Coordinates of C-alpha atoms in Angstrom, one line a residue:
X1 CA 8.3 -20.4 32.9
X2 CA 9.3 -22.2 29.4
X3 CA 12.4 -24.0 29.3
X4 CA 14.3 -23.3 26.5
X5 CA 18.4 -23.8 26.0
X6 CA 21.7 -24.3 23.9
X7 CA 20.3 -21.8 21.0
X8 CA 23.3 -21.0 18.4
X9 CA 23.9 -18.3 16.0
X10 CA 23.1 -20.1 12.0
X11 CA 22.3 -16.6 10.6
X12 CA 19.4 -17.8 8.4
X13 CA 18.4 -15.3 6.5
X14 CA 18.8 -11.8 6.3
X15 CA 20.3 -9.2 7.7
X16 CA 22.0 -7.7 10.6
X17 CA 21.1 -4.4 11.1
X18 CA 22.0 -1.9 13.2
X19 CA 21.0 -0.4 16.1
X20 CA 20.9 3.3 15.5
X21 CA 19.5 3.3 12.1
X22 CA 16.6 1.5 10.1
X23 CA 19.3 1.0 7.0
X24 CA 19.8 -2.9 6.1
X25 CA 23.9 -3.6 6.5
X26 CA 23.8 -7.6 5.6
X27 CA 26.8 -8.9 4.6
X28 CA 26.9 -12.0 2.6
X29 CA 27.4 -14.3 5.5
X30 CA 24.5 -13.3 7.4
X31 CA 22.0 -12.9 4.4
X32 CA 22.5 -16.9 3.5
X33 CA 22.9 -20.2 5.0
X34 CA 22.7 -23.8 3.1
X35 CA 22.9 -21.7 -0.4
X36 CA 23.8 -23.4 -3.7
X37 CA 25.3 -20.8 -4.8
X38 CA 28.6 -20.6 -4.2
X39 CA 31.4 -20.4 -6.9
X40 CA 28.7 -19.6 -9.5
X41 CA 31.0 -16.8 -10.4
X42 CA 32.2 -16.8 -14.1
X43 CA 35.7 -17.8 -14.0
X44 CA 36.7 -14.8 -15.9
X45 CA 38.4 -11.0 -15.9
X46 CA 35.3 -8.6 -15.1
X47 CA 32.1 -7.7 -13.3
X48 CA 30.0 -9.8 -13.3
X49 CA 26.2 -9.4 -11.8
X50 CA 23.6 -12.2 -11.1
X51 CA 20.0 -12.6 -9.4
X52 CA 19.2 -13.8 -5.9
X53 CA 16.5 -15.7 -4.2
X54 CA 16.7 -13.9 -0.2
X55 CA 15.6 -17.6 0.6
X56 CA 19.3 -18.8 0.0
X57 CA 18.3 -21.6 -2.8
X58 CA 19.8 -21.2 -6.1
X59 CA 16.6 -21.7 -8.1
X60 CA 13.8 -23.5 -8.1
X61 CA 12.2 -22.4 -4.5
X62 CA 8.3 -23.1 -4.8
X63 CA 5.6 -20.4 -3.9
X64 CA 2.3 -22.1 -2.7
X65 CA -1.1 -20.6 -3.0
X66 CA -3.7 -21.3 -1.0
X67 CA -7.2 -21.0 -2.3
X68 CA -7.2 -17.1 -3.0
X69 CA -4.1 -15.8 -1.3
X70 CA -1.2 -14.3 -2.3
X71 CA 2.6 -15.5 -2.2
X72 CA 5.3 -13.6 -2.1
X73 CA 9.2 -14.5 -3.2
X74 CA 11.9 -11.9 -2.4
X75 CA 14.9 -11.1 -5.0
X76 CA 18.0 -9.6 -5.4
X77 CA 20.7 -8.4 -7.3
X78 CA 24.4 -8.4 -6.7
X79 CA 27.5 -8.2 -8.1
X80 CA 30.6 -10.2 -7.8
X81 CA 33.0 -6.9 -7.2
X82 CA 31.7 -3.6 -6.1
X83 CA 31.4 -0.9 -8.9
X84 CA 33.3 2.5 -8.5
X85 CA 29.3 3.9 -9.9
X86 CA 26.3 2.7 -9.0
X87 CA 24.2 0.3 -11.6
X88 CA 20.9 0.2 -12.0
X89 CA 18.6 -3.1 -12.5
X90 CA 15.3 -4.1 -13.5
X91 CA 14.3 -7.6 -12.8
X92 CA 10.7 -8.3 -14.7
X93 CA 8.9 -11.9 -15.6
X94 CA 10.7 -13.0 -18.9
X95 CA 9.3 -15.9 -20.8
X96 CA 12.3 -16.3 -22.9
X97 CA 14.1 -17.2 -19.4
X98 CA 12.1 -19.5 -19.1
X99 CA 12.4 -21.1 -23.0
X100 CA 15.8 -21.0 -22.3
X101 CA 15.7 -22.8 -18.8
X102 CA 13.7 -25.6 -20.4
X103 CA 15.7 -25.8 -23.7
X104 CA 19.1 -26.3 -21.2
X105 CA 17.6 -28.6 -18.5
X106 CA 14.7 -30.7 -20.6
X107 CA 12.0 -29.8 -18.5
X108 CA 9.0 -28.9 -19.8
X109 CA 7.0 -26.0 -16.9
X110 CA 4.6 -24.3 -17.7
X111 CA 4.8 -20.7 -17.1
X112 CA 2.7 -18.9 -14.5
X113 CA 0.3 -16.3 -15.8
X114 CA 2.3 -13.1 -16.2
X115 CA -0.6 -11.1 -15.2
X116 CA -1.2 -12.8 -11.3
X117 CA 2.3 -11.5 -11.3
X118 CA 3.5 -7.8 -9.9
X119 CA 7.5 -6.8 -8.7
X120 CA 8.0 -4.3 -5.9
X121 CA 9.3 -0.7 -7.1
X122 CA 8.4 -1.7 -10.5
X123 CA 11.3 -4.2 -10.4
X124 CA 13.6 -1.5 -10.8
X125 CA 16.4 -1.8 -7.8
X126 CA 20.0 -0.2 -7.6
X127 CA 23.4 -1.5 -6.4
X128 CA 25.4 1.8 -5.2
X129 CA 28.5 2.4 -5.9
X130 CA 31.1 0.3 -4.0
X131 CA 28.5 -2.3 -2.7
X132 CA 27.9 -5.0 -4.4
X133 CA 24.1 -5.6 -3.9
X134 CA 20.6 -4.4 -4.5
X135 CA 17.6 -3.9 -2.2
X136 CA 15.3 -6.1 -1.9
X137 CA 12.3 -6.7 -4.6
X138 CA 9.2 -8.2 -3.9
X139 CA 7.6 -10.4 -6.2
X140 CA 3.7 -10.6 -4.9
X141 CA 2.0 -13.7 -6.9
X142 CA -1.8 -13.6 -7.2
X143 CA -3.8 -17.0 -7.3
X144 CA -4.5 -18.3 -10.8
X145 CA -3.8 -21.1 -12.9
X146 CA -5.1 -25.0 -11.7
X147 CA -4.6 -26.4 -8.7
X148 CA -2.0 -28.9 -8.4
X149 CA -0.5 -27.8 -11.1
X150 CA 3.2 -27.0 -10.9
X151 CA 3.9 -23.6 -12.8
X152 CA 7.7 -22.1 -13.5
X153 CA 7.7 -18.3 -12.9
X154 CA 11.0 -16.9 -14.6
X155 CA 12.0 -13.5 -13.4
X156 CA 15.3 -11.7 -15.5
X157 CA 17.9 -9.0 -14.9
X158 CA 18.4 -5.9 -17.0
X159 CA 20.7 -3.8 -16.5
X160 CA 23.0 -0.8 -16.5
X161 CA 25.9 -1.4 -18.4
X162 CA 29.0 0.5 -16.6
X163 CA 31.3 -2.2 -17.2
X164 CA 28.7 -5.0 -15.5
X165 CA 28.3 -8.1 -17.6
X166 CA 25.0 -10.7 -16.5
X167 CA 26.1 -13.9 -15.1
X168 CA 25.7 -16.5 -18.3
X169 CA 23.9 -18.9 -15.5
X170 CA 22.2 -16.6 -13.0
X171 CA 20.6 -13.5 -15.2
X172 CA 17.5 -14.9 -14.1
X173 CA 15.8 -16.5 -11.6
X174 CA 13.1 -19.2 -11.0
X175 CA 10.3 -20.0 -9.1
X176 CA 8.2 -22.5 -9.3
X177 CA 4.3 -21.5 -8.4
X178 CA 1.9 -24.2 -6.7
X179 CA -2.0 -23.3 -6.7
X180 CA -3.3 -25.2 -4.1
X181 CA -6.7 -25.5 -2.1
X182 CA -8.9 -22.9 -0.3
X183 CA -7.6 -23.2 3.4
X184 CA -10.1 -24.8 5.5
X185 CA -11.3 -22.8 8.7
X186 CA -10.3 -24.3 11.7
X187 CA -13.6 -22.5 13.5
X188 CA -14.9 -25.0 15.6
X189 CA -17.9 -22.8 16.3
X190 CA -17.3 -21.6 20.2
X191 CA -15.1 -19.0 19.6
X192 CA -12.3 -20.1 21.4
X193 CA -9.0 -21.4 19.7
X194 CA -6.4 -24.0 20.7
X195 CA -2.9 -22.5 20.6
X196 CA -0.2 -25.6 20.6
X197 CA 3.8 -24.9 21.8
X198 CA 6.4 -26.8 20.2
X199 CA 10.0 -27.3 21.1
X200 CA 11.4 -28.3 18.0
X201 CA 14.7 -29.3 19.4
X202 CA 12.6 -32.5 20.7
X203 CA 9.4 -33.0 18.3
X204 CA 8.2 -32.9 15.4
X205 CA 5.5 -29.9 14.3
X206 CA 3.6 -32.4 12.1
X207 CA 2.7 -34.2 14.8
X208 CA 0.1 -31.4 16.1
X209 CA -2.3 -31.7 13.1
X210 CA -2.9 -35.7 13.7
X211 CA -5.5 -34.4 16.3
X212 CA -9.0 -33.8 14.9
X213 CA -12.7 -32.9 16.0
X214 CA -14.9 -36.3 15.9
X215 CA -17.8 -34.4 14.2
X216 CA -16.6 -31.7 12.0
X217 CA -13.0 -33.5 11.2
X218 CA -11.5 -30.0 12.0
X219 CA -7.8 -29.2 13.7
X220 CA -7.8 -29.3 17.3
X221 CA -5.5 -27.1 17.0
X222 CA -5.5 -23.8 15.4
X223 CA -2.0 -22.3 15.5
X224 CA 1.4 -24.0 15.9
X225 CA 4.0 -21.5 17.3
X226 CA 7.8 -22.8 16.6
X227 CA 9.8 -22.8 19.6
X228 CA 12.0 -21.3 18.9
X229 CA 14.1 -18.6 16.7
X230 CA 16.5 -16.4 18.6
X231 CA 16.8 -12.2 19.0
X232 CA 21.0 -12.3 19.6
X233 CA 23.4 -9.1 19.7
X234 CA 26.6 -8.8 17.7
X235 CA 29.0 -6.6 19.7
X236 CA 31.5 -6.4 16.6
X237 CA 29.1 -5.1 14.3
X238 CA 26.8 -3.2 16.8
X239 CA 23.7 -5.1 15.2
X240 CA 21.3 -6.9 16.4
X241 CA 20.2 -9.9 14.4
X242 CA 17.3 -13.3 14.6
X243 CA 19.0 -16.6 15.3
X244 CA 18.2 -19.6 14.7
X245 CA 19.3 -23.1 15.6
X246 CA 19.4 -25.9 13.2
X247 CA 16.1 -27.6 14.2
X248 CA 14.6 -24.1 13.5
X249 CA 17.0 -23.4 10.2
X250 CA 15.7 -27.0 9.1
X251 CA 11.9 -26.8 9.4
X252 CA 11.8 -23.6 7.8
X253 CA 14.3 -24.2 4.7
X254 CA 11.8 -27.6 4.7
X255 CA 8.6 -25.6 4.6
X256 CA 6.7 -27.7 2.2
X257 CA 7.5 -30.7 4.6
X258 CA 6.5 -29.1 7.5
X259 CA 4.6 -25.6 7.4
X260 CA 2.3 -26.6 4.2
X261 CA 1.0 -29.8 5.4
X262 CA -0.6 -28.1 8.7
X263 CA -1.6 -25.0 7.1
X264 CA -3.7 -27.0 4.6
X265 CA -5.6 -28.3 7.3
X266 CA -6.4 -25.0 8.0
X267 CA -3.5 -24.9 11.4
X268 CA -1.2 -21.3 11.1
X269 CA 1.8 -21.6 11.9
X270 CA 3.9 -18.9 13.5
X271 CA 7.8 -18.1 14.7
X272 CA 8.2 -17.6 18.2
X273 CA 11.0 -15.3 18.4
X274 CA 13.0 -15.4 22.0
X275 CA 16.1 -14.1 23.9
X276 CA 19.4 -15.9 24.4
X277 CA 21.4 -15.2 27.1
X278 CA 22.6 -11.5 25.8
X279 CA 21.7 -8.3 25.4
X280 CA 19.5 -8.1 22.8
X281 CA 15.9 -8.7 23.8
X282 CA 12.0 -8.3 23.0
X283 CA 11.7 -5.0 25.6
X284 CA 14.8 -2.7 24.9
X285 CA 15.2 -2.1 21.6
X286 CA 14.9 1.6 20.2
X287 CA 12.7 2.9 17.8
X288 CA 14.8 2.4 15.2
X289 CA 16.2 -0.8 15.4
X290 CA 12.7 -1.7 16.4
X291 CA 11.2 -0.8 13.2
X292 CA 14.0 -2.9 11.6
X293 CA 13.8 -6.4 13.3
X294 CA 10.4 -5.3 12.2
X295 CA 11.4 -5.9 8.1
X296 CA 13.8 -8.8 9.1
X297 CA 10.6 -10.5 10.5
X298 CA 8.2 -9.6 8.2
X299 CA 11.2 -11.4 5.5
X300 CA 11.5 -14.2 7.5
X301 CA 7.4 -14.8 7.3
X302 CA 7.2 -14.0 3.7
X303 CA 9.9 -16.2 2.4
X304 CA 9.0 -19.1 4.6
X305 CA 5.3 -18.4 4.3
X306 CA 4.6 -18.3 8.1
X307 CA 1.2 -17.1 9.2
X308 CA 2.5 -14.6 11.9
X309 CA 5.1 -14.3 14.9
X310 CA 5.1 -15.1 18.8
X311 CA 7.2 -12.9 21.1
X312 CA 8.3 -14.6 24.0
X313 CA 10.4 -12.1 26.6
X314 CA 12.7 -14.4 28.3
X315 CA 16.2 -15.2 28.9
X316 CA 17.6 -12.0 27.6
X317 CA 20.3 -10.8 29.8
X318 CA 19.2 -6.8 30.2
X319 CA 21.9 -4.7 31.7
X320 CA 21.1 -1.5 33.5
X321 CA 22.3 1.1 32.4
X322 CA 21.9 -0.6 28.8
X323 CA 24.3 -0.7 26.8
X324 CA 24.9 2.4 23.7
X325 CA 21.9 1.5 21.2
X326 CA 20.1 0.1 23.1
X327 CA 17.2 1.5 25.7
X328 CA 16.0 0.7 29.3
X329 CA 13.7 -2.7 29.1
X330 CA 10.5 -2.0 29.7
X331 CA 6.7 -2.9 28.8
X332 CA 6.8 0.4 26.4
X333 CA 9.5 -1.5 24.7
X334 CA 8.1 -4.7 23.9
X335 CA 4.9 -2.7 22.6
X336 CA 7.5 -0.6 20.7
X337 CA 8.4 -4.1 18.9
X338 CA 5.1 -5.2 18.5
X339 CA 3.8 -1.9 17.4
X340 CA 6.3 -2.1 14.6
X341 CA 5.5 -5.5 13.0
X342 CA 1.9 -4.4 13.3
X343 CA 2.9 -1.9 10.8
X344 CA 4.8 -3.8 8.3
X345 CA 2.6 -7.0 8.8
X346 CA -1.1 -5.4 9.1
X347 CA -2.4 -8.8 7.8
X348 CA -0.7 -11.8 10.1
X349 CA -1.0 -13.1 13.6
X350 CA 1.0 -11.5 16.4
X351 CA 1.2 -12.8 20.1
X352 CA 3.4 -12.6 23.5
X353 CA 3.2 -14.7 26.1
X354 CA 2.4 -12.8 29.1
X355 CA 5.6 -13.6 31.7
X356 CA 8.1 -11.0 32.3
X357 CA 7.8 -7.4 30.6
X358 CA 4.9 -8.0 28.5
X359 CA 3.2 -4.9 26.1
X360 CA 1.7 -2.3 27.3
X361 CA 0.3 1.6 26.9
X362 CA -0.8 3.0 23.5
X363 CA 1.8 4.2 20.7
X364 CA 0.4 6.7 18.3
X365 CA -2.2 6.9 19.9
X366 CA -3.1 3.3 19.3
X367 CA -3.6 0.9 22.3
X368 CA -0.9 -1.8 22.1
X369 CA -3.7 -4.5 22.4
X370 CA -5.1 -3.8 18.7
X371 CA -2.0 -4.6 17.7
X372 CA -1.9 -8.0 19.4
X373 CA -4.3 -11.2 18.3
X374 CA -3.2 -13.4 21.0
X375 CA -1.9 -13.6 24.6
X376 CA -1.3 -16.1 26.9
X377 CA -0.7 -16.3 30.8
X378 CA 2.6 -18.2 31.3
X379 CA 2.2 -19.5 34.6
X380 CA 1.1 -23.1 34.4
X381 CA -1.3 -24.4 36.7
X382 CA -2.4 -20.7 37.8
X383 CA -5.7 -19.3 36.5
X384 CA -5.0 -14.9 36.0
X385 CA -8.1 -13.6 36.2
X386 CA -9.1 -10.3 34.2
X387 CA -5.1 -11.0 33.5
X388 CA -6.0 -9.0 29.2
X389 CA -6.7 -5.8 31.6
X390 CA -3.4 -5.0 32.7
X391 CA -2.8 -4.7 28.1
X392 CA -3.9 -1.7 27.1
X393 CA -7.4 -2.5 24.6
X394 CA -6.4 -6.1 25.2
X395 CA -10.0 -7.8 25.0
X396 CA -11.2 -11.1 26.9
X397 CA -11.2 -12.9 23.4
X398 CA -7.2 -12.0 23.1
X399 CA -6.2 -13.6 26.0
X400 CA -5.3 -17.0 27.7
X401 CA -5.9 -16.7 31.6
X402 CA -5.2 -20.2 32.2
X403 CA -1.9 -21.9 30.2
X404 CA -1.5 -26.1 30.1
X405 CA 1.7 -27.7 30.1
X406 CA 1.0 -30.9 28.2
X407 CA 3.5 -32.6 30.9
X408 CA 1.3 -32.3 32.7
X409 CA -1.9 -33.4 30.9
X410 CA -0.9 -36.5 29.7
X411 CA -3.6 -38.1 31.9
X412 CA -7.1 -36.6 32.6
X413 CA -5.9 -35.9 36.1
X414 CA -3.1 -33.7 34.8
X415 CA -4.7 -30.3 34.7
X416 CA -7.7 -28.7 36.2
X417 CA -11.2 -29.1 34.7
X418 CA -12.8 -26.4 36.9
X419 CA -10.5 -23.9 36.0
X420 CA -10.8 -24.8 31.3
X421 CA -14.6 -24.4 32.0
X422 CA -14.5 -21.3 33.9
X423 CA -12.0 -20.1 30.9
X424 CA -15.1 -20.8 28.4
X425 CA -17.8 -19.5 30.6
X426 CA -16.0 -16.4 31.7
X427 CA -15.6 -15.5 28.0
X428 CA -12.0 -16.0 27.1
X429 CA -10.8 -16.9 23.6
X430 CA -7.6 -18.9 23.8
X431 CA -6.6 -22.4 25.3
X432 CA -2.7 -22.4 24.8
X433 CA -0.6 -25.6 25.2
X434 CA 2.9 -26.0 25.5
X435 CA 5.5 -28.8 24.8
X436 CA 3.6 -31.6 22.9
X437 CA 4.9 -35.1 22.8
X438 CA 3.8 -37.2 20.8
X439 CA 5.9 -39.4 20.6
X440 CA 6.1 -39.8 24.2
X441 CA 2.2 -40.0 25.3
X442 CA -0.9 -40.7 24.4
X443 CA -3.5 -37.6 24.9
X444 CA -6.5 -38.8 23.9
X445 CA -8.6 -38.8 27.2
X446 CA -6.9 -35.5 28.0
X447 CA -7.9 -33.7 24.5
X448 CA -11.2 -35.6 24.6
X449 CA -11.8 -33.4 27.8
X450 CA -10.6 -30.5 26.3
X451 CA -12.2 -31.2 23.2
X452 CA -15.2 -31.8 25.2
X453 CA -15.5 -28.1 27.4
X454 CA -13.8 -25.9 24.7
X455 CA -15.8 -27.2 21.7
X456 CA -17.9 -29.6 22.6
X457 CA -16.9 -32.4 20.6
X458 CA -14.6 -35.4 21.1
X459 CA -11.0 -35.0 19.9
X460 CA -9.6 -38.0 17.6
X461 CA -6.3 -39.0 17.4
X462 CA -5.1 -40.7 13.7
X463 CA -2.6 -42.7 15.4
X464 CA 0.3 -41.1 12.9
X465 CA 3.4 -40.3 15.0
X466 CA 6.4 -38.3 13.4
X467 CA 9.8 -38.9 14.3
X468 CA 11.6 -35.3 15.3
X469 CA 13.2 -34.1 11.8
X470 CA 11.5 -35.2 9.1
X471 CA 8.1 -36.7 7.6
X472 CA 9.8 -39.5 6.0
X473 CA 10.7 -40.3 9.8
X474 CA 7.0 -41.2 10.7
X475 CA 6.8 -44.3 13.1
X476 CA 5.5 -47.4 12.0
X477 CA 2.8 -49.1 14.2
X478 CA 4.7 -51.5 15.8
X479 CA 3.2 -54.9 15.9
X480 CA 1.6 -56.6 18.5
X481 CA 4.3 -59.7 18.9
X482 CA 7.4 -57.3 18.7
X483 CA 6.3 -56.2 22.5
X484 CA 6.6 -59.9 23.4
X485 CA 9.7 -61.9 24.8
X486 CA 12.1 -60.5 27.4
X487 CA 13.1 -57.5 28.0
X488 CA 16.4 -55.8 30.3
X489 CA 14.4 -52.7 32.2
X490 CA 17.2 -49.6 33.2
X491 CA 15.7 -47.0 35.3
X492 CA 16.7 -43.8 33.9
X493 CA 18.1 -42.5 37.9
X494 CA 19.0 -44.3 40.4
X495 CA 16.6 -46.2 43.0
X496 CA 15.2 -45.6 46.3
X497 CA 14.3 -48.6 47.8
X498 CA 11.8 -48.8 50.9
X499 CA 12.6 -51.8 53.6
X500 CA 10.2 -52.4 56.8
X501 CA 10.7 -49.7 59.3
X502 CA 10.3 -47.6 57.9
X503 CA 13.5 -46.4 56.3
X504 CA 15.4 -45.8 52.7
X505 CA 18.2 -47.4 51.2
X506 CA 19.7 -45.4 49.0
X507 CA 21.5 -46.6 45.5
X508 CA 24.1 -44.6 43.4
X509 CA 23.2 -46.4 40.6
X510 CA 20.7 -46.8 38.0
X511 CA 19.5 -50.5 38.9
X512 CA 18.4 -53.0 35.6
X513 CA 16.3 -56.0 36.0
X514 CA 14.3 -58.5 34.0
X515 CA 10.6 -58.4 32.4
X516 CA 8.9 -61.1 30.8
X517 CA 6.4 -60.4 28.7
X518 CA 4.2 -62.9 27.5
X519 CA 1.3 -63.1 25.4
X520 CA -2.7 -62.8 27.2
X521 CA -5.5 -61.7 25.5
X522 CA -3.8 -61.8 21.3
X523 CA -3.6 -58.2 20.1
X524 CA -5.2 -57.0 23.1
X525 CA -3.1 -57.3 26.6
X526 CA 0.2 -58.9 27.9
X527 CA 1.2 -60.5 31.7
X528 CA 4.5 -58.8 32.6
X529 CA 6.5 -61.2 35.3
X530 CA 9.4 -59.5 37.1
X531 CA 8.5 -55.9 38.1
X532 CA 10.5 -55.0 41.0
X533 CA 11.9 -59.0 40.8
X534 CA 8.2 -60.1 41.5
X535 CA 8.6 -62.9 39.1
X536 CA 5.5 -64.7 40.4
X537 CA 3.1 -62.1 40.1
X538 CA 2.3 -60.5 36.7
X539 CA 0.7 -57.5 35.9
X540 CA -1.6 -57.1 32.8
X541 CA -0.3 -54.2 30.2
X542 CA -2.7 -53.4 27.5
X543 CA -1.7 -53.0 23.4
X544 CA -3.6 -50.2 21.7
X545 CA -4.9 -49.4 17.8
X546 CA -1.7 -47.1 17.6
X547 CA 1.0 -49.6 18.7
X548 CA 1.5 -48.3 21.9
X549 CA 1.2 -50.3 25.5
X550 CA -0.7 -48.9 28.2
X551 CA -0.4 -49.8 32.1
X552 CA -3.9 -49.3 33.6
X553 CA -3.7 -48.8 37.7
X554 CA -4.9 -50.2 40.0
X555 CA -4.9 -53.5 39.3
X556 CA -5.3 -57.0 41.9
X557 CA -3.1 -59.3 41.2
X558 CA -3.8 -62.9 43.1
X559 CA -0.7 -64.7 45.0
X560 CA -1.5 -68.1 45.7
X561 CA -0.1 -69.1 48.3
X562 CA 0.1 -72.9 50.6
X563 CA -2.5 -70.7 53.0
X564 CA -4.7 -69.7 50.3
X565 CA -5.0 -66.6 48.1
X566 CA -3.8 -63.5 49.1
X567 CA -4.7 -60.2 46.7
X568 CA -2.3 -57.5 46.3
X569 CA -3.0 -54.4 44.8
X570 CA -0.7 -52.7 41.6
X571 CA -0.9 -49.1 41.9
X572 CA 1.2 -46.0 40.9
X573 CA 2.7 -43.3 43.6
X574 CA 3.9 -39.6 43.2
X575 CA 5.2 -38.4 46.5
X576 CA 9.3 -38.4 47.3
X577 CA 8.6 -39.5 51.3
X578 CA 7.1 -42.9 51.9
X579 CA 3.7 -43.0 54.0
X580 CA 1.3 -45.3 52.7
X581 CA -2.1 -43.3 52.3
X582 CA 0.2 -41.5 49.7
X583 CA 0.1 -44.3 46.8
X584 CA -3.2 -43.7 44.6
X585 CA -5.4 -46.5 44.3
X586 CA -7.9 -44.0 42.2
X587 CA -8.0 -45.1 38.2
X588 CA -5.7 -43.8 36.2
X589 CA -6.0 -44.3 32.5
X590 CA -3.1 -45.4 31.7
X591 CA -0.8 -44.5 34.2
X592 CA 2.3 -45.8 32.0
X593 CA 2.4 -45.7 28.6
X594 CA 5.2 -46.4 25.7
X595 CA 6.4 -46.8 22.2
X596 CA 8.8 -49.1 20.4
X597 CA 11.1 -46.4 18.8
X598 CA 13.0 -47.1 15.4
X599 CA 16.0 -49.1 17.4
X600 CA 13.6 -51.5 19.2
X601 CA 13.9 -50.1 22.4
X602 CA 10.9 -47.8 24.2
X603 CA 10.6 -46.2 27.5
X604 CA 7.5 -46.7 29.9
X605 CA 6.6 -43.1 31.0
X606 CA 4.7 -42.3 34.0
X607 CA 2.0 -40.0 33.2
X608 CA 0.7 -37.4 35.8
X609 CA -1.8 -36.6 38.1
X610 CA -2.6 -33.4 39.7
X611 CA 0.2 -32.0 38.8
X612 CA 2.3 -34.4 39.8
X613 CA 4.7 -36.9 38.6
X614 CA 3.6 -40.5 39.3
X615 CA 7.2 -41.6 39.5
X616 CA 6.1 -45.6 40.4
X617 CA 4.3 -48.4 40.9
X618 CA 4.5 -51.7 43.4
X619 CA 2.4 -54.2 44.7
X620 CA 0.5 -53.2 47.6
X621 CA -1.6 -55.3 50.1
X622 CA -5.1 -53.7 50.6
X623 CA -7.0 -55.5 53.4
X624 CA -10.6 -56.2 53.7
X625 CA -11.6 -52.8 54.9
X626 CA -9.5 -51.0 52.0
X627 CA -6.5 -50.2 54.4
X628 CA -3.2 -50.2 52.3
X629 CA -0.6 -51.9 53.9
X630 CA 2.4 -53.8 53.2
X631 CA 4.6 -53.8 50.0
X632 CA 5.0 -56.7 48.2
X633 CA 8.2 -58.2 49.4
X634 CA 8.9 -55.1 51.4
X635 CA 10.4 -53.7 48.1
X636 CA 9.7 -50.5 46.5
X637 CA 11.4 -48.4 44.0
X638 CA 11.1 -44.3 43.4
X639 CA 12.5 -42.5 40.7
X640 CA 11.7 -39.5 38.7
X641 CA 9.2 -39.4 35.7
X642 CA 10.4 -41.2 32.4
X643 CA 11.7 -43.8 34.8
X644 CA 12.1 -46.8 32.8
X645 CA 13.9 -47.7 29.4
X646 CA 13.5 -51.5 27.8
X647 CA 15.7 -53.2 25.4
X648 CA 15.1 -57.0 23.9
X649 CA 17.2 -59.4 25.3

């Protein structure tokens, strides 16, 4: 099950809608976040009108066009105050508006070919009597122009007077249009697609684009799901709305920095919609409300250039009996929302996380499986054979029976290879991954295995790692020398010390000690002294080409004593209760890994084996017969994963 937390309302874009009908009842605060339009009304008497962008930007929002595809902008007309009578307005492409803009702003934008632009309803909209906003006009831009050239697209308004004057500064809206090259295909020839959910509270989605197939250069991931926006209920207004937290909002409003680079590589980018601890959910909307939500989700897809919507029925607090305006939550309710989205987004990806109330049944005679592109079983570590059969009309090609939590796949022992092989052999078309954390883990070994099983090819990592908030936050590869020196090590949790007996000495506070990292093989490896206070018995830590350090286990450590040499093995351990044979001596590459952050600290994190966390490592005496014996010095520490943070003294 996914773990999603602390999501708050931001009201990113359009529109709450009533629970009992399909009419949008947007208010200004619901529609706009971070708009630059505040205070732009002319400071004179009278009613003024102006053109606004549904995305909230005052002007110069960019529409990117990939290959022969189209792009969509959305505009509407707004009055400074309500008029007693209806106001009709017509939006149109207007070269004179661009000429005026270039002159006023000392710019020289070239106009995008007007023949490649169409406006819904012929550009005609109306502001009803006693209202302030018109309906939305879609501006559809067909491909054209020269790839790489930045054009301008001016849309101006003509308005029936009715006492309404045009705002001098906002009688038109200027889009920028940028034709791009064709999106490369991510198809890797086996009919299987790799899908990745990314928790954007913690991770930059650009990291998903840094894994490519060795032979073809195609992206390893086919689809990235932004996890997650929310569905919420406004009890006071009796409305349901889409709700984004700061991290999701930032990505959407900076689509050119986060979403477009992935799409340019052939990776589709979708937005996940998730419950948020109130009654609104994926599975309990009335038909009218589901249709209205589908239109709002289409707005998100159009405005931010997304490739589709993903649904996850978790964290909603459904009521039984339901409150007025809601239906009893059901599989049919989930199916209805998917169906309504398919009607308004016939060419976009619609996917579903198979955990709670999954969509099922037929609507208007259509099996709901026909409306879905992908579905992912949410029981990480388990294989659900024929799980697609429970969804009417869903084929194996659209289903993932074995999903991978990347918390458990950081090493080659963190997933069941046989299940991945089975997925391909049995004809399933989806392999889903959850919770990529490229800043914390090197997935090279695991992804190589996946690549060879699913796509008959190795996976290469570029080595680039992006910080969470922006591509400008790309981490510089730390130098070999940056790891040398004396460091203070602190465990993330209190330590449990083992002493001969056996028994445990429980400590209530985190324990710190000093490590000394010295050069071993220049630019390749280090000697590390002081682990577990063993200052005379160093182990080897490696430095890789991506600037990450790795501790590979087991290692033989030779202690020189007055009576001769004694061999110990530095091994890892992954259980809570102590038994000698619960130390693993098999090779794990790497067992621990770390990467220096901007603040100069780094965390050594234990990787995983057989879906159980490797929590620690310790020098163990191994007899000539291979029997595991005492811990060096009778001292052993046990902490949960992500155990050790190092700061240079």
